[in-house]
Coordinates of C-alpha atoms in Angstrom, one line a residue:
M1 CA 5.4 -15.1 43.2
S2 CA 8.9 -14.7 44.7
A3 CA 11.9 -13.5 42.6
E4 CA 13.4 -17.0 43.1
K5 CA 10.2 -18.7 41.7
D6 CA 10.1 -16.3 38.8
L7 CA 13.7 -17.1 37.9
T8 CA 12.9 -20.8 38.2
S9 CA 10.0 -20.4 35.8
V10 CA 12.1 -18.6 33.2
R11 CA 14.8 -21.3 33.5
R12 CA 12.2 -24.0 33.1
A13 CA 10.7 -22.3 30.0
R14 CA 14.2 -22.0 28.5
D15 CA 15.2 -25.6 29.3
T16 CA 11.9 -27.2 28.0
G17 CA 11.7 -25.1 24.8
E18 CA 8.7 -23.1 26.0
G19 CA 10.5 -19.9 25.0
G20 CA 10.0 -21.0 21.4
D21 CA 6.3 -21.5 22.0
K22 CA 6.1 -18.1 23.5
A23 CA 7.8 -16.5 20.4
T24 CA 5.5 -18.4 18.1
A25 CA 2.4 -17.3 20.0
R26 CA 3.7 -13.7 20.1
D27 CA 4.5 -13.5 16.4
E28 CA 1.2 -15.1 15.4
L29 CA -0.8 -12.9 17.7
R30 CA 1.0 -9.8 16.4
T31 CA 0.1 -10.8 12.9
A32 CA -3.5 -11.3 13.9
I33 CA -3.6 -7.8 15.5
L34 CA -1.9 -6.1 12.5
S35 CA -4.2 -7.8 10.0
G36 CA -7.3 -6.6 11.9
E37 CA -8.5 -9.9 13.3
Y38 CA -8.4 -8.2 16.7
M39 CA -9.6 -4.6 16.7
P40 CA -8.5 -1.7 18.9
G41 CA -10.0 -2.0 22.3
E42 CA -10.9 -5.7 21.9
R43 CA -10.2 -7.9 24.9
L44 CA -7.6 -10.6 24.5
V45 CA -9.0 -13.5 26.6
E46 CA -6.2 -15.8 27.8
A47 CA -8.3 -19.0 27.6
Q48 CA -9.2 -18.3 23.9
L49 CA -5.6 -17.5 23.0
I50 CA -4.4 -20.7 24.7
E51 CA -6.9 -22.7 22.6
R52 CA -6.0 -20.9 19.4
F53 CA -2.2 -21.0 19.7
G54 CA -1.9 -24.3 21.6
V55 CA 0.5 -23.0 24.2
S56 CA 0.5 -22.7 28.0
R57 CA -1.0 -19.8 30.0
F58 CA 2.5 -19.0 31.1
N59 CA 3.6 -18.5 27.4
I60 CA 0.5 -16.6 26.5
R61 CA 1.2 -14.2 29.3
L62 CA 4.8 -13.8 28.2
A63 CA 3.7 -13.1 24.6
L64 CA 1.2 -10.5 25.8
Q65 CA 3.9 -8.8 27.9
D66 CA 6.2 -8.7 24.8
L67 CA 3.4 -7.1 22.7
S68 CA 2.7 -4.7 25.5
G69 CA 6.3 -3.6 25.2
E70 CA 5.8 -3.1 21.5
G71 CA 2.8 -0.8 22.1
L72 CA 0.3 -3.2 20.5
V73 CA -1.3 -4.5 23.7
E74 CA -2.4 -2.8 26.9
I75 CA -2.5 -4.9 30.1
Q76 CA -4.7 -3.5 32.9
R77 CA -4.6 -4.7 36.4
N78 CA -7.6 -7.0 37.2
R79 CA -9.0 -6.4 33.7
G80 CA -6.6 -8.4 31.5
A81 CA -5.2 -7.5 28.1
Q82 CA -6.7 -5.7 25.2
V83 CA -5.6 -4.4 21.8
R84 CA -4.3 -0.9 22.5
K85 CA -6.2 2.0 21.0
I86 CA -4.0 4.7 19.4
S87 CA -5.5 8.1 19.0
L88 CA -4.9 10.3 16.0
A89 CA -2.9 12.7 18.1
E90 CA -0.6 9.9 19.2
T91 CA -0.4 8.6 15.6
I92 CA 0.8 12.0 14.5
E93 CA 3.5 12.1 17.2
I94 CA 4.7 8.6 16.3
T95 CA 4.8 9.5 12.6
Q96 CA 6.9 12.5 13.4
V97 CA 9.5 10.3 15.1
R98 CA 9.3 7.9 12.2
M99 CA 10.0 10.7 9.8
V100 CA 13.3 11.5 11.4
L101 CA 14.4 7.8 11.6
E102 CA 13.3 6.9 8.1
G103 CA 15.1 10.0 6.7
L104 CA 18.3 8.8 8.4
V105 CA 17.8 5.3 6.9
A106 CA 17.2 6.7 3.4
A107 CA 20.4 8.7 3.6
Q108 CA 22.4 5.7 4.7
A109 CA 20.7 3.5 2.0
A110 CA 21.9 6.0 -0.6
E111 CA 25.5 5.6 0.7
R112 CA 25.4 1.8 0.6
V113 CA 23.1 0.7 -2.2
T114 CA 24.5 -1.8 -4.6
D115 CA 23.6 -2.1 -8.3
P116 CA 21.4 -5.2 -7.8
Q117 CA 19.6 -3.4 -5.0
A118 CA 19.1 -0.3 -7.1
S119 CA 17.5 -2.5 -9.8
E120 CA 15.2 -4.0 -7.2
L121 CA 14.1 -0.6 -6.1
D122 CA 13.4 0.3 -9.7
E123 CA 11.3 -2.8 -10.1
I124 CA 9.2 -2.1 -7.0
G125 CA 8.7 1.5 -8.3
L126 CA 7.5 0.2 -11.6
L127 CA 5.1 -2.3 -9.9
M128 CA 3.8 0.6 -7.7
R129 CA 3.1 2.7 -10.8
R130 CA 1.3 -0.2 -12.5
A131 CA -0.8 -0.8 -9.3
V132 CA -1.9 2.8 -9.2
E133 CA -2.7 2.9 -12.9
S134 CA -4.8 -0.2 -12.6
G135 CA -6.5 0.8 -9.3
E136 CA -5.0 -2.0 -7.3
F137 CA -4.6 0.0 -4.1
R138 CA -4.3 -2.9 -1.8
R139 CA -1.4 -4.2 -3.9
Y140 CA 0.0 -0.7 -3.8
S141 CA -0.1 -0.8 0.0
D142 CA 1.7 -4.1 0.0
L143 CA 4.4 -2.7 -2.4
N144 CA 4.7 0.4 -0.2
Q145 CA 5.6 -1.8 2.7
R146 CA 8.0 -3.8 0.6
L147 CA 9.8 -0.6 -0.6
H148 CA 10.3 0.8 2.9
G149 CA 11.5 -2.6 4.0
L150 CA 14.0 -2.9 1.2
I151 CA 15.3 0.6 2.0
R152 CA 15.9 -0.4 5.6
T153 CA 17.7 -3.6 4.5
V154 CA 19.9 -1.6 2.1
A155 CA 20.8 0.9 4.9
G156 CA 21.7 -1.8 7.4
H157 CA 21.1 0.5 10.4
A158 CA 20.1 -2.1 13.0
T159 CA 19.0 0.4 15.7
A160 CA 16.9 2.5 13.4
D161 CA 15.4 -0.6 11.8
R162 CA 14.4 -1.9 15.2
L163 CA 12.8 1.3 16.3
I164 CA 11.0 1.9 13.0
G165 CA 9.7 -1.7 13.2
T166 CA 8.1 -1.0 16.6
L167 CA 6.7 2.4 15.4
R168 CA 5.3 0.9 12.2
A169 CA 3.6 -1.9 14.1
Q170 CA 1.7 0.5 16.2
L171 CA 0.6 2.4 13.2
A172 CA -0.1 -0.5 10.9
R173 CA -3.9 -0.2 10.9
H174 CA -3.8 3.6 10.3
Q175 CA -1.2 3.2 7.5
F176 CA -3.3 0.6 5.7
M177 CA -6.4 2.7 5.9
L178 CA -4.5 5.9 4.8
S179 CA -3.3 4.0 1.7
L180 CA -6.9 3.4 0.7
L181 CA -8.0 7.1 1.0
P182 CA -9.2 8.5 -2.3
G183 CA -6.3 10.0 -4.2
R184 CA -3.7 9.0 -1.6
P185 CA -1.8 6.5 -3.8
Q186 CA -1.7 9.0 -6.7
T187 CA -0.1 11.6 -4.3
S188 CA 2.4 9.2 -2.7
L189 CA 3.6 7.5 -5.9
P190 CA 5.7 10.4 -7.2
Q191 CA 7.1 10.8 -3.6
H192 CA 8.2 7.2 -3.6
E193 CA 9.7 7.6 -7.0
R194 CA 11.8 10.6 -5.9
I195 CA 13.1 8.5 -2.9
I196 CA 14.0 5.7 -5.3
T197 CA 15.8 8.1 -7.7
A198 CA 17.8 9.7 -4.9
I199 CA 18.9 6.4 -3.5
R200 CA 19.8 5.1 -7.0
E201 CA 21.8 8.2 -7.7
R202 CA 23.6 7.7 -4.3
D203 CA 22.7 11.2 -3.1
P204 CA 22.2 10.9 0.7
A205 CA 20.9 14.5 1.2
A206 CA 18.4 14.2 -1.5
A207 CA 17.2 10.8 -0.3
E208 CA 16.7 12.0 3.3
T209 CA 14.9 15.1 2.0
A210 CA 12.6 13.0 -0.2
M211 CA 11.8 10.6 2.6
R212 CA 11.1 13.3 5.1
E213 CA 8.8 15.1 2.6
H214 CA 6.9 11.9 1.9
I215 CA 6.3 11.2 5.6
A216 CA 5.5 14.9 6.2
S217 CA 2.7 14.5 3.7
V218 CA 1.3 11.6 5.7
I219 CA 1.4 13.8 8.8
E220 CA -0.5 16.5 6.9
V221 CA -3.3 14.0 6.0
L222 CA -3.4 12.8 9.6
R223 CA -3.7 16.4 10.9
S224 CA -6.5 17.2 8.5
L225 CA -8.4 14.0 9.7
E226 CA -7.8 15.1 13.3
E227 CA -9.2 18.6 12.6
S228 CA -12.2 17.3 10.9
G229 CA -12.9 14.7 13.6
G230 CA -12.5 11.9 11.1
H231 CA -10.6 8.6 11.2
P232 CA -8.2 7.1 8.7

């Protein structure tokens, strides 16, 4: 297809509202991948996606390209698209980058947190403790995501937030499984509580240190899994 025809197609999608269909298909497919409906290495068959999401082949292909850019989908010439496999080694590298970014975000959150936001952080911390004490580890995993999301909201660092979002999406399956490892919630709970305390006390250095130490412990678990040949 020529560049002129490509441009015409993009304009037509914009003018007919197909861009919205593409965004909906992309978001719903992303959710399906992150929730485990499509497993790493599984083929993403265009005809099946068209039927599931009720959009055109053009929009499905655009959605797949977007998710490829996010690192969730791999598109191979003449073989189509599949959910991208992420090795433990790559998971460790991605988590190392995340550690730096989330440390920065925690520090900025400590500088900007309001009293109502501090109270919300406390509430999440209390709910996390209750979840651990009652053995509700799936709930703990959900609260973990909620806590990190709130910290990013408080920080208001748009660039870091966007980059972390992409990195976390790639690691979502590993992160969920890590949260269910025996003893992991009990280890990470006090780490999260230290992060909350530092942000509430408006101590940027302590908040960054607490966040980096927390994610460093995740890296340590991943390395032990890599050395043992296991999987999270």
